[in-house]
Amino acid sequence: MNRLLIFSIILFSISATAQRNPFKNLSEKDGKIGIGTSLPDELLTVKGKIHTQEVLVDLDGAVAPDYVFENYFTGFSEAMPEYRLISLEELETFLKENNHLPNVPSAKMMLHDGISLKEMNLVLLQKIEELTLYTLQQQKEIDALKEKISEK
C-alpha cells in the first residue's frame, strides 16, 4: 500500500508538471507565445525554422499592385494615385545611387529589420509587373525598328 501511495504521488507530480508546460521550448509572456524563446515580442514568436505546407497572408488594408497596369493603360490609378512607372533611365540612376530597386529595402535594412512576407511579396509583384511593362515597351521599340529596317 505504501508503494502504491508513493507511486501515485510521483505520477501526480509528473502529470501536474506536464500540464503546466507540456513542451520544453514553449513559453508565454503577456499573452504572447514563444517557441524556442522565452521572450516573445509578437503574438507568436518562433526562434528557429518553421516547416509548413502553406502560409496564408491576409492583405488587411494593403494594396495589391494592380495599380501598375491600371496606371500604365489608363493614366491613373484610384487604388494608388501617387504611383508612377519611372523610366529606365531614372531606374538606372536610382540603382547606381542606391544599389537596390526602388521601394525594395536595402540589404542593410533587411539585416536590421527583417522582412515582412506580405510587404515583400507585394513589392516583388509590383516589380514583376513593372518589368512586364518595360518588356512590352522594348518590344514595341524593336518592332518599330524592324519595320524601319524593312522599309529600306
mmCIF file of N, CA and C in Angstrom, residues 23-29 32-42 44-49:
data_model
loop_
_atom_site.group_PDB
_atom_site.id
_atom_site.type_symbol
_atom_site.label_atom_id
_atom_site.label_comp_id
_atom_site.label_asym_id
_atom_site.label_seq_id
_atom_site.Cartn_x
_atom_site.Cartn_y
_atom_site.Cartn_z
ATOM 1 N N PHE A 23 5.508 21.376 -23.316
ATOM 2 C CA PHE A 23 6.609 21.495 -24.264
ATOM 3 C C PHE A 23 7.744 22.264 -23.599
ATOM 4 N N LYS A 24 8.939 21.711 -23.658
ATOM 5 C CA LYS A 24 10.077 22.343 -23.004
ATOM 6 C C LYS A 24 10.407 23.708 -23.598
ATOM 7 N N ASN A 25 10.224 23.860 -24.902
ATOM 8 C CA ASN A 25 10.638 25.105 -25.551
ATOM 9 C C ASN A 25 9.483 26.070 -25.820
ATOM 10 N N LEU A 26 8.367 25.893 -25.137
ATOM 11 C CA LEU A 26 7.196 26.748 -25.304
ATOM 12 C C LEU A 26 7.070 27.670 -24.096
ATOM 13 N N SER A 27 6.888 28.965 -24.355
ATOM 14 C CA SER A 27 6.741 29.904 -23.244
ATOM 15 C C SER A 27 5.612 30.884 -23.544
ATOM 16 N N GLU A 28 5.133 31.530 -22.500
ATOM 17 C CA GLU A 28 4.077 32.528 -22.627
ATOM 18 C C GLU A 28 4.448 33.712 -21.761
ATOM 19 N N LYS A 29 4.316 34.907 -22.324
ATOM 20 C CA LYS A 29 4.607 36.122 -21.560
ATOM 21 C C LYS A 29 3.686 37.222 -22.068
ATOM 22 N N LYS A 32 1.643 36.587 -25.079
ATOM 23 C CA LYS A 32 2.386 36.269 -26.298
ATOM 24 C C LYS A 32 3.041 34.904 -26.128
ATOM 25 N N ILE A 33 3.052 34.122 -27.193
ATOM 26 C CA ILE A 33 3.592 32.770 -27.152
ATOM 27 C C ILE A 33 4.973 32.755 -27.794
ATOM 28 N N GLY A 34 5.905 32.095 -27.149
ATOM 29 C CA GLY A 34 7.247 31.929 -27.693
ATOM 30 C C GLY A 34 7.553 30.459 -27.892
ATOM 31 N N ILE A 35 8.088 30.128 -29.037
ATOM 32 C CA ILE A 35 8.573 28.774 -29.292
ATOM 33 C C ILE A 35 10.069 28.901 -29.546
ATOM 34 N N GLY A 36 10.843 28.279 -28.690
ATOM 35 C CA GLY A 36 12.291 28.376 -28.806
ATOM 36 C C GLY A 36 12.846 29.666 -28.231
ATOM 37 N N THR A 37 12.007 30.446 -27.579
ATOM 38 C CA THR A 37 12.439 31.691 -26.947
ATOM 39 C C THR A 37 11.588 31.941 -25.712
ATOM 40 N N SER A 38 12.204 32.516 -24.721
ATOM 41 C CA SER A 38 11.448 32.853 -23.512
ATOM 42 C C SER A 38 10.985 34.307 -23.538
ATOM 43 N N LEU A 39 11.349 35.036 -24.597
ATOM 44 C CA LEU A 39 10.990 36.452 -24.705
ATOM 45 C C LEU A 39 10.235 36.735 -26.005
ATOM 46 N N PRO A 40 8.996 36.262 -26.130
ATOM 47 C CA PRO A 40 8.243 36.542 -27.356
ATOM 48 C C PRO A 40 7.932 38.030 -27.472
ATOM 49 N N ASP A 41 8.115 38.584 -28.679
ATOM 50 C CA ASP A 41 7.851 40.010 -28.880
ATOM 51 C C ASP A 41 6.651 40.261 -29.790
ATOM 52 N N GLU A 42 6.016 39.202 -30.258
ATOM 53 C CA GLU A 42 4.795 39.300 -31.059
ATOM 54 C C GLU A 42 3.821 38.255 -30.536
ATOM 55 N N LEU A 44 2.956 35.529 -31.739
ATOM 56 C CA LEU A 44 3.671 34.260 -31.825
ATOM 57 C C LEU A 44 5.079 34.549 -32.304
ATOM 58 N N THR A 45 6.069 34.179 -31.510
ATOM 59 C CA THR A 45 7.467 34.355 -31.872
ATOM 60 C C THR A 45 8.117 32.986 -31.912
ATOM 61 N N VAL A 46 8.734 32.670 -33.041
ATOM 62 C CA VAL A 46 9.400 31.381 -33.201
ATOM 63 C C VAL A 46 10.868 31.639 -33.481
ATOM 64 N N LYS A 47 11.730 31.077 -32.648
ATOM 65 C CA LYS A 47 13.165 31.176 -32.898
ATOM 66 C C LYS A 47 13.590 29.845 -33.499
ATOM 67 N N GLY A 48 13.788 29.847 -34.789
ATOM 68 C CA GLY A 48 14.131 28.623 -35.498
ATOM 69 C C GLY A 48 13.330 28.514 -36.777
ATOM 70 N N LYS A 49 13.486 27.400 -37.441
ATOM 71 C CA LYS A 49 12.808 27.177 -38.719
ATOM 72 C C LYS A 49 11.371 26.736 -38.501
#
